[in-house]
mmCIF file of C-alpha atoms in Angstrom:
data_model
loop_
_atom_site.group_PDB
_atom_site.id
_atom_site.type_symbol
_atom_site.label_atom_id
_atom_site.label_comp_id
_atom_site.label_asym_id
_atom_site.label_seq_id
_atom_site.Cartn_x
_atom_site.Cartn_y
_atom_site.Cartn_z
ATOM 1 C CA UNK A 1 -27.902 -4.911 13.587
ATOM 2 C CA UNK A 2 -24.830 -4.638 11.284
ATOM 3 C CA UNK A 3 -24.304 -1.431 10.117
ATOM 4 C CA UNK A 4 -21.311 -1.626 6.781
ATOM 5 C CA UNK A 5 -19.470 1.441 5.906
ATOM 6 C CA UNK A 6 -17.721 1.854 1.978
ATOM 7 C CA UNK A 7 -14.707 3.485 2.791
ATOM 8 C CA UNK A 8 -12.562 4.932 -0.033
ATOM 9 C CA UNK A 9 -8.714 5.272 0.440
ATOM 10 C CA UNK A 10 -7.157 7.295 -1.843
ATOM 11 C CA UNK A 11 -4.122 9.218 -2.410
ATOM 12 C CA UNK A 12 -4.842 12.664 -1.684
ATOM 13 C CA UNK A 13 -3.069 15.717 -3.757
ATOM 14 C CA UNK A 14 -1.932 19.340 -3.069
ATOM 15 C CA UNK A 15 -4.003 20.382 -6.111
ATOM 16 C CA UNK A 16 -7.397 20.967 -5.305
ATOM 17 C CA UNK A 17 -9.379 19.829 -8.361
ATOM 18 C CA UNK A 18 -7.457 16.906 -8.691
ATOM 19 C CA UNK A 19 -9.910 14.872 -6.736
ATOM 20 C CA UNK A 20 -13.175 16.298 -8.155
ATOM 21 C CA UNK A 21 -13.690 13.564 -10.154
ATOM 22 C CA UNK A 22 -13.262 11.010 -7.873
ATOM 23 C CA UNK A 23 -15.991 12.380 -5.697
ATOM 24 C CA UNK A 24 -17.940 12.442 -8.535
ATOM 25 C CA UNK A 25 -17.715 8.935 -8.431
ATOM 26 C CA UNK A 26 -17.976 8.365 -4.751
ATOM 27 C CA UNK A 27 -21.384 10.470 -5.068
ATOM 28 C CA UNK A 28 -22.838 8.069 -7.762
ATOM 29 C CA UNK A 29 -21.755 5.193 -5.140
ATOM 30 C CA UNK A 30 -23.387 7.049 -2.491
ATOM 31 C CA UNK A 31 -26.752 7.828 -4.685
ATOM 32 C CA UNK A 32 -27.323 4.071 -5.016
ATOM 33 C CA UNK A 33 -28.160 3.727 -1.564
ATOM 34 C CA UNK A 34 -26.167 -0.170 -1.581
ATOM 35 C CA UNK A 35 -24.131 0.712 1.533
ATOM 36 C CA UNK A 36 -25.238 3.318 4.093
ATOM 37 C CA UNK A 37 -22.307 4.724 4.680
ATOM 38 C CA UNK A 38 -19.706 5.940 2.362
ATOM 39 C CA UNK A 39 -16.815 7.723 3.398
ATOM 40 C CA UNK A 40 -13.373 8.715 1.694
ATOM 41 C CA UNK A 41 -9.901 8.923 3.504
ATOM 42 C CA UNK A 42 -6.933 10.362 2.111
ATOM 43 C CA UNK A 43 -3.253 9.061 2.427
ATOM 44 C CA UNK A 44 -1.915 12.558 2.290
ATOM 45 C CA UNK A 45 -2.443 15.535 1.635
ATOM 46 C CA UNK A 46 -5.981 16.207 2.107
ATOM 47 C CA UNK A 47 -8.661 15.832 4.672
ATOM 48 C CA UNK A 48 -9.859 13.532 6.573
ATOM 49 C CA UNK A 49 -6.852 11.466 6.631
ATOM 50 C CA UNK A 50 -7.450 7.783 6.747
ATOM 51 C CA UNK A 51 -7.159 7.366 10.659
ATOM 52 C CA UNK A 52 -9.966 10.233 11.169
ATOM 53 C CA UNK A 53 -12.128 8.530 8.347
ATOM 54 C CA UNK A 54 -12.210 5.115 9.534
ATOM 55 C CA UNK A 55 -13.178 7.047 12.649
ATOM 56 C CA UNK A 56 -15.767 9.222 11.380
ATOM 57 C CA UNK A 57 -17.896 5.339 9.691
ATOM 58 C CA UNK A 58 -17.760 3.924 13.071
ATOM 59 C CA UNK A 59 -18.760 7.408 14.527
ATOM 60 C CA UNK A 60 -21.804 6.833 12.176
ATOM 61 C CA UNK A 61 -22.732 3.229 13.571
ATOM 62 C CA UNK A 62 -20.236 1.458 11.152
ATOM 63 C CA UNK A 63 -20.298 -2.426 12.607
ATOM 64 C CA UNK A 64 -18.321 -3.139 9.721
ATOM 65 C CA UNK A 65 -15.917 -1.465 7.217
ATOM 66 C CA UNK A 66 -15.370 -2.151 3.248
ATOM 67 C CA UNK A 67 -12.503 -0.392 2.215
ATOM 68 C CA UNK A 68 -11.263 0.011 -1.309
ATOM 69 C CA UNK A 69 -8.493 1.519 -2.801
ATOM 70 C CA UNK A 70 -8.896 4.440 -5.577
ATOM 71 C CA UNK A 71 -5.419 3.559 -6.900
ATOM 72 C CA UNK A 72 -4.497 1.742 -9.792
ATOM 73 C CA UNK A 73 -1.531 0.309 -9.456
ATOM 74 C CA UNK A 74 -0.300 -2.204 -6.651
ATOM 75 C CA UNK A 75 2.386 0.157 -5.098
ATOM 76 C CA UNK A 76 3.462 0.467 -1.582
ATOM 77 C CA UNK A 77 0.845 1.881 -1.148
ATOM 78 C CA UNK A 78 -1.499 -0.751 -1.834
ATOM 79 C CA UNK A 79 0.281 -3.754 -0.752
ATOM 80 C CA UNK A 80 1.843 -1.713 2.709
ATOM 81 C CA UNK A 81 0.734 1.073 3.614
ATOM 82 C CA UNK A 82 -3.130 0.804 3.520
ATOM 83 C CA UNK A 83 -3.248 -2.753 5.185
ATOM 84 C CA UNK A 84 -1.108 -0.980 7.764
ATOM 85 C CA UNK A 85 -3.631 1.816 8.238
ATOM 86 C CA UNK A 86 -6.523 -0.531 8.318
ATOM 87 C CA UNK A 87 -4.899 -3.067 11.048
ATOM 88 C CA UNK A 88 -4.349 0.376 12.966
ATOM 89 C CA UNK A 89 -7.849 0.899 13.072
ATOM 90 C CA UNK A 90 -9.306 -2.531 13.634
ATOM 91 C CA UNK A 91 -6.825 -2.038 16.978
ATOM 92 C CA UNK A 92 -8.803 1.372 17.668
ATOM 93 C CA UNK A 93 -12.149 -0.169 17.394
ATOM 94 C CA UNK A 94 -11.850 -3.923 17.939
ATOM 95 C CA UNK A 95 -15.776 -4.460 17.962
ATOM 96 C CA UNK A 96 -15.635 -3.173 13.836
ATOM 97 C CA UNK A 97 -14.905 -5.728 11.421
ATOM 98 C CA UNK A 98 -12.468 -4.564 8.878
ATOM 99 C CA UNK A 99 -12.526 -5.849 5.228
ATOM 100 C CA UNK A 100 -10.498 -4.535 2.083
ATOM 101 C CA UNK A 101 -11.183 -4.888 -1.178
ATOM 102 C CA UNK A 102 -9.082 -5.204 -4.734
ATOM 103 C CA UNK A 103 -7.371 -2.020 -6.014
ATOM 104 C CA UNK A 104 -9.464 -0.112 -8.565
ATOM 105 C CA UNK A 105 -6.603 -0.893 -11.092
ATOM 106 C CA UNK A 106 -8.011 -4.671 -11.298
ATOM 107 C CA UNK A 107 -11.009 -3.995 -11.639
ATOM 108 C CA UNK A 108 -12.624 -5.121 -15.137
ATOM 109 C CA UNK A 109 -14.667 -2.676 -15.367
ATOM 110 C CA UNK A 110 -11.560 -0.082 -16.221
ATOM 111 C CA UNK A 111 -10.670 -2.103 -19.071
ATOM 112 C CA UNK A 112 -14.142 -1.107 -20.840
ATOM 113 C CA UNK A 113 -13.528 2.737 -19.821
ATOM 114 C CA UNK A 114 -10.064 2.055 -21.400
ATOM 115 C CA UNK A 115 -11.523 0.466 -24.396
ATOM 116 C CA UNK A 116 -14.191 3.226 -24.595
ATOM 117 C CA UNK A 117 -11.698 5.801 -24.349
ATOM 118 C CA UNK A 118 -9.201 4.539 -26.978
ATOM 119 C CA UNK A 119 -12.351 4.315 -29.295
ATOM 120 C CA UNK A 120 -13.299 7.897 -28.714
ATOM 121 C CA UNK A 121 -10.554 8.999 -31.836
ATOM 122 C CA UNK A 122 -12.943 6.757 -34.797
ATOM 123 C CA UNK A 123 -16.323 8.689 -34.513
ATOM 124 C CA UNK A 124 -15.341 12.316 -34.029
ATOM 125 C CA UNK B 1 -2.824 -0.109 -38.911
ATOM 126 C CA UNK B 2 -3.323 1.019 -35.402
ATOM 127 C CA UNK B 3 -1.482 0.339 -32.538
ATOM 128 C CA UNK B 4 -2.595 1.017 -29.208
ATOM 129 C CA UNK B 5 -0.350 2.179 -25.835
ATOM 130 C CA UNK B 6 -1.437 2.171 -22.456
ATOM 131 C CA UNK B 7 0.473 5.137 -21.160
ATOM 132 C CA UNK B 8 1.484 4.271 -17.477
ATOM 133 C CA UNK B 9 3.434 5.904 -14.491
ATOM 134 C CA UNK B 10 5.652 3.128 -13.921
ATOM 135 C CA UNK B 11 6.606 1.877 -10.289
ATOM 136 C CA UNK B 12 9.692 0.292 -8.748
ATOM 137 C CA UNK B 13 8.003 -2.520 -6.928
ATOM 138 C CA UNK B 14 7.991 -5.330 -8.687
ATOM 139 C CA UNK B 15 4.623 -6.435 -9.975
ATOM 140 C CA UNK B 16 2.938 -2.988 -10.014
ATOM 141 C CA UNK B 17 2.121 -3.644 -13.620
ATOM 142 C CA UNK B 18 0.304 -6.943 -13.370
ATOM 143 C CA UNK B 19 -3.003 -4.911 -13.705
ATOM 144 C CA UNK B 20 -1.884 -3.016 -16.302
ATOM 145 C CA UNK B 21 -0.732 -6.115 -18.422
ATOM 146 C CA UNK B 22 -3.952 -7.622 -17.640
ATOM 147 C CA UNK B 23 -6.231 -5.018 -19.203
ATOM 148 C CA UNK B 24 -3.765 -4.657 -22.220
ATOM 149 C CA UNK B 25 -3.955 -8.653 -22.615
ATOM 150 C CA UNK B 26 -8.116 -8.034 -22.221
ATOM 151 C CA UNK B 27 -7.725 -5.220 -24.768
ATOM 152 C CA UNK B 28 -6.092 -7.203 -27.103
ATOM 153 C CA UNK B 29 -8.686 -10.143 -26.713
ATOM 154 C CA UNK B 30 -11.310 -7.494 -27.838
ATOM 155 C CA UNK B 31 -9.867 -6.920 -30.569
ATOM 156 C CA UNK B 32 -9.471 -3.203 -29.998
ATOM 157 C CA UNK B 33 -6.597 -2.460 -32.169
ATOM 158 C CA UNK B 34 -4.379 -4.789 -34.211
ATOM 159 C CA UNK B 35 -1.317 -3.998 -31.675
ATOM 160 C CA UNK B 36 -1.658 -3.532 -28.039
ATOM 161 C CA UNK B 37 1.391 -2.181 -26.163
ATOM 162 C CA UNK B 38 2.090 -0.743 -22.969
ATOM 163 C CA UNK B 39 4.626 2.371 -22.146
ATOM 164 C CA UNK B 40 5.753 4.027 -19.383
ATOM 165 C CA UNK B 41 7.018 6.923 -18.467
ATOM 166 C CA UNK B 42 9.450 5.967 -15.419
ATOM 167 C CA UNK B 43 10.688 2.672 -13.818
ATOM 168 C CA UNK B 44 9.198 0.168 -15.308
ATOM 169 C CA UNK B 45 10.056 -1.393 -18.773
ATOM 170 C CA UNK B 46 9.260 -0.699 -21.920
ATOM 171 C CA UNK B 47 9.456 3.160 -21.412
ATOM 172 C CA UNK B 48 7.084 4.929 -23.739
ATOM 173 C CA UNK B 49 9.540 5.541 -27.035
ATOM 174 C CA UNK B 50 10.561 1.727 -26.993
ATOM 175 C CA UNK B 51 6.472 1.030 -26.854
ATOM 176 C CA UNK B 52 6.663 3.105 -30.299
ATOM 177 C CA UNK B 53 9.493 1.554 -31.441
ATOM 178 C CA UNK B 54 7.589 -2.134 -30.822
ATOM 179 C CA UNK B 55 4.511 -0.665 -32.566
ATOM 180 C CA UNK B 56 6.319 0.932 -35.409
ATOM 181 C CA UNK B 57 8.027 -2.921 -35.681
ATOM 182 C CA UNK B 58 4.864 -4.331 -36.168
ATOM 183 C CA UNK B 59 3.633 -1.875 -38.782
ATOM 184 C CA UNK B 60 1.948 0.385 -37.243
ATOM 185 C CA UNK B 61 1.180 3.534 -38.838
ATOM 186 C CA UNK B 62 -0.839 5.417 -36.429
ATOM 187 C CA UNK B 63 -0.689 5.633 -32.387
ATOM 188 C CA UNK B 64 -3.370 5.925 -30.023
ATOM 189 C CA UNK B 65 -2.042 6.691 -26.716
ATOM 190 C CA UNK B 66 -4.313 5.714 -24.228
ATOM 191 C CA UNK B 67 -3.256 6.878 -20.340
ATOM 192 C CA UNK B 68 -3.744 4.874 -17.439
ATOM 193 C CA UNK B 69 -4.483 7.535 -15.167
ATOM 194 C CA UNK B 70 -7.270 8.848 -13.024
ATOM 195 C CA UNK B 71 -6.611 12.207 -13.734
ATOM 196 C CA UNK B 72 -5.219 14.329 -16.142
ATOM 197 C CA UNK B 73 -2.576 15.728 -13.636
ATOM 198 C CA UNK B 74 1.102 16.841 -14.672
ATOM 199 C CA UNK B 75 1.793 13.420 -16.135
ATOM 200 C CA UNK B 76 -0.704 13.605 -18.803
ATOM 201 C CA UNK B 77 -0.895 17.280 -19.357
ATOM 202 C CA UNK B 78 2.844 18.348 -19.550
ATOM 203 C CA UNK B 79 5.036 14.904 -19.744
ATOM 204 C CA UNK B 80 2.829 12.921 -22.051
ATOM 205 C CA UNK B 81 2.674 15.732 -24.332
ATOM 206 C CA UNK B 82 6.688 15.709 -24.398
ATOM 207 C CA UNK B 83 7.065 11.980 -24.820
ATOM 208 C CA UNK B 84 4.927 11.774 -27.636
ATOM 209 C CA UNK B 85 7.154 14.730 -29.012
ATOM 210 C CA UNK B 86 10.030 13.188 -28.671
ATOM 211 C CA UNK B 87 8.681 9.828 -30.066
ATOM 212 C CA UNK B 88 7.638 12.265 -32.904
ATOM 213 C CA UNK B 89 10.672 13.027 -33.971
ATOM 214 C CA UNK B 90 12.091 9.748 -33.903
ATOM 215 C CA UNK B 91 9.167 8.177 -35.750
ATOM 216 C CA UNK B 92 7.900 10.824 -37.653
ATOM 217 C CA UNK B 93 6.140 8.611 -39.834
ATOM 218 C CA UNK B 94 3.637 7.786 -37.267
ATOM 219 C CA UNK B 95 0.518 9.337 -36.768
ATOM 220 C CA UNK B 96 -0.197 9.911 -32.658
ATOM 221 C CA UNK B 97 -3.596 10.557 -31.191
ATOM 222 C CA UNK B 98 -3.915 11.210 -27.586
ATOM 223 C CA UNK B 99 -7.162 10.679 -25.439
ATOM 224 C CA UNK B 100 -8.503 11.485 -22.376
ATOM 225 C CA UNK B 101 -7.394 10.075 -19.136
ATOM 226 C CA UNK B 102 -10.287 7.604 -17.235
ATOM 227 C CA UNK B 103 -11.571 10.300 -15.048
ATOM 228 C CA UNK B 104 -14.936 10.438 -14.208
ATOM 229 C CA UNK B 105 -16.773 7.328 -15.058
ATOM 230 C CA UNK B 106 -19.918 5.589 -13.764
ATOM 231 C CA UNK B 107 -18.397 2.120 -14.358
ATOM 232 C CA UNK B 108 -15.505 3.646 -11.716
ATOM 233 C CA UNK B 109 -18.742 3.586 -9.413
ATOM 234 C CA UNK B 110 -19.797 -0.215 -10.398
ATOM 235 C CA UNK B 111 -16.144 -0.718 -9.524
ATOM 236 C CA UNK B 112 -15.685 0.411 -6.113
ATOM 237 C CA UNK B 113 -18.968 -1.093 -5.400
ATOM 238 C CA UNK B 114 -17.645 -4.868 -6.926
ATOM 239 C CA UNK B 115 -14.607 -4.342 -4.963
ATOM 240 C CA UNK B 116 -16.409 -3.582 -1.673
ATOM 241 C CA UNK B 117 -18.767 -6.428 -2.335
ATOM 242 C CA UNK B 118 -15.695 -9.131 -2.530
ATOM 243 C CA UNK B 119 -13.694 -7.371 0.412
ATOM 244 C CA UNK B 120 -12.031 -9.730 2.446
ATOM 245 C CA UNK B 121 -10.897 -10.158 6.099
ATOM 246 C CA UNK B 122 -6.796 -9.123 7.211
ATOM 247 C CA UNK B 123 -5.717 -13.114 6.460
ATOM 248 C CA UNK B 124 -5.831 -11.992 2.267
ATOM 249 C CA UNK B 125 -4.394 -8.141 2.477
ATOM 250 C CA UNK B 126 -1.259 -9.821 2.486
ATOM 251 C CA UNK B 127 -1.539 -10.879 -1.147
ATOM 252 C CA UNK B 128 -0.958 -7.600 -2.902
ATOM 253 C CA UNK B 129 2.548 -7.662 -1.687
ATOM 254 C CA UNK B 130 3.029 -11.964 -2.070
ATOM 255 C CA UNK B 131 2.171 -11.264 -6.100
ATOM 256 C CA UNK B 132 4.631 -8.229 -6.493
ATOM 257 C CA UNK B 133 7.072 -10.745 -5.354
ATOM 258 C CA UNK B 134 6.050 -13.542 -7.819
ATOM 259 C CA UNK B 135 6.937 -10.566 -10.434
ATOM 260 C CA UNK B 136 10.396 -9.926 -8.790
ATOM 261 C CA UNK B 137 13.026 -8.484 -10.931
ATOM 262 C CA UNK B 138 15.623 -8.222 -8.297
ATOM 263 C CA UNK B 139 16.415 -4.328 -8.625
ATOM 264 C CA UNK B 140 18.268 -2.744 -5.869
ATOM 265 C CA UNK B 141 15.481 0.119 -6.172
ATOM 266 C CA UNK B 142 12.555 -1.321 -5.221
ATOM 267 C CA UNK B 143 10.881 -1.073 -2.033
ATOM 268 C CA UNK B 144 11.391 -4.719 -1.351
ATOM 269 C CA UNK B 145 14.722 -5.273 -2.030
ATOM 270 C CA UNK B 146 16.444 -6.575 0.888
ATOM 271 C CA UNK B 147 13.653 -6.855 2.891
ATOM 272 C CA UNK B 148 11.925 -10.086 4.357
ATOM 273 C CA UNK B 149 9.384 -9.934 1.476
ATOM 274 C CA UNK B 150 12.327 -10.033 -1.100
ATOM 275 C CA UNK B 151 13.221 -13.184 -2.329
ATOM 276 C CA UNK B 152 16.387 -11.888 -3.864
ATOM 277 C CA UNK B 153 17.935 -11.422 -0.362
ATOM 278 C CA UNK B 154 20.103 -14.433 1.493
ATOM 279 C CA UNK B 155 19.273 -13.396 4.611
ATOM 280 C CA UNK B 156 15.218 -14.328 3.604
ATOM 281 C CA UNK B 157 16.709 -17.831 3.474
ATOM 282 C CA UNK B 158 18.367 -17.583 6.782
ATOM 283 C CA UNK B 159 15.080 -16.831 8.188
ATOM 284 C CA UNK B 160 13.087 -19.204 6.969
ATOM 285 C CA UNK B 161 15.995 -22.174 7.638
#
């Protein structure tokens, strides 16, 4: 029985409430019960890193992993590093199938919050 | 009249702002403001005071600045707030409102779970990097340069010959 794991990679920071809000958002994810497992991984800084992540979904009976990167801009990151990280994996656990998803940054749905945001200043 | 600028970190790797351009160029479609422009803040082109300058062009007499960032981290808290200073004082004319960064969001939630839902097998992660290059603007900064993936470089010929 497949088994798919969301798996957030994200960019990690040495300030400690700079990723409150994305768990915030990771919890709403995780409260809609679409994928039963949902883990984040970092890229640095914070814990778990995305080596011990991907670990920790197939720990958890991932068959498969979705990952998807909380960044919104295709840097290095993006286009390098994390494919790196995920072919690394896929070579740790070759019975996992290992899928990655578009950047948050091209995501449609951002243009709305953008829209909704930049509207905030007319009804005070 | 209004002008709008998505406030952005900027990246040397060419194409980094493709996503950024697109949501201005979806922005505009809505019809959110008479004048959508995008500004940065490093690297990439036009840096924030020439995004005033091509709004002030165009007539605009009041600024919404709009950041493109998850949080509000030192970028939006301490060099946004001197950027629009400085543009201050160079266009004092110009009103400037400033508004949150995207930060917590349920659609951010709708988004992950889209992505996830299209994900795609190791064949496609490729593409992030084959699009930067369709973008290239050949500078000797970016991460590319002078690599295989660089079509600026001779020896990429070489390789493929």
């Amino acid at each position: 029985m497949s088994r798919v794991a969301l798996l957030v990679l994200v960019h990690g920071s040495p300030r400690p409430t700079a990723n409150e809000e994305m768990f915030k958002v990771v919890e709403r994810v995780r409260i809609r019960n679409l994928y039963p497992i949902v883990q984040v991984g970092f890229l640095e800084c914070n814990e778990p890193d995305i080596a011990k992540a991907i670990d920790l979904c197939v720990e958890q009976g991932a068959t498969e992993i979705r990952a998807v990167p909380y960044f919104l801009h295709t840097g290095t990151h993006v286009a390098q590093d994390l494919p790196e990280l995920l072919e690394a994996g896929g070579k740790r656990h070759p019975q996992t199938t290992f899928l990655l998803g578009d950047f948050l940054g091209r995501s449609r749905h951002l243009t709305d919050i953008l829209a909704e945001r930049t509207r905030s200043t007319e009804c005070p | 009249m209004t002008g709008v600028i998505l406030f952005a970190h900027g990246s040397l790797l060419c194409g980094a702002g493709q996503s950024l351009l697109a949501h201005a160029q979806r922005l505009r479609e809505m019809g959110i403001a008479p004048i959508v422009e995008v500004g940065y803040l490093n690297y990439s082109e036009p840096r924030f005071l020439a995004a005033v300058a091509r709004c002030a062009e165009q007539g605009a007499t009041h600024i919404i600045v709009t950041p493109y960032f998850l949080i509000p981290g030192k970028f939006v808290s301490i060099d946004l707030p001197k950027a629009v200073a400085e543009a201050q004082s160079k266009f004092p004319a110009l009103d400037y409102t400033v508004v949150p960064a995207l930060g917590f969001d349920e659609r951010l939630a709708d988004a992950l779970i889209t992505s996830a839902n299209g994900a795609r097998p190791s064949e496609a992660w490729g593409e992030a990097l084959e699009e930067s290059v369709a973008f290239c603007r050949a500078l000797p900064e970016c991460p590319l340069y002078a690599t295989v993936a660089c079509p600026h470089k001779p020896e990429r010929t070489e390789a493929i010959a």
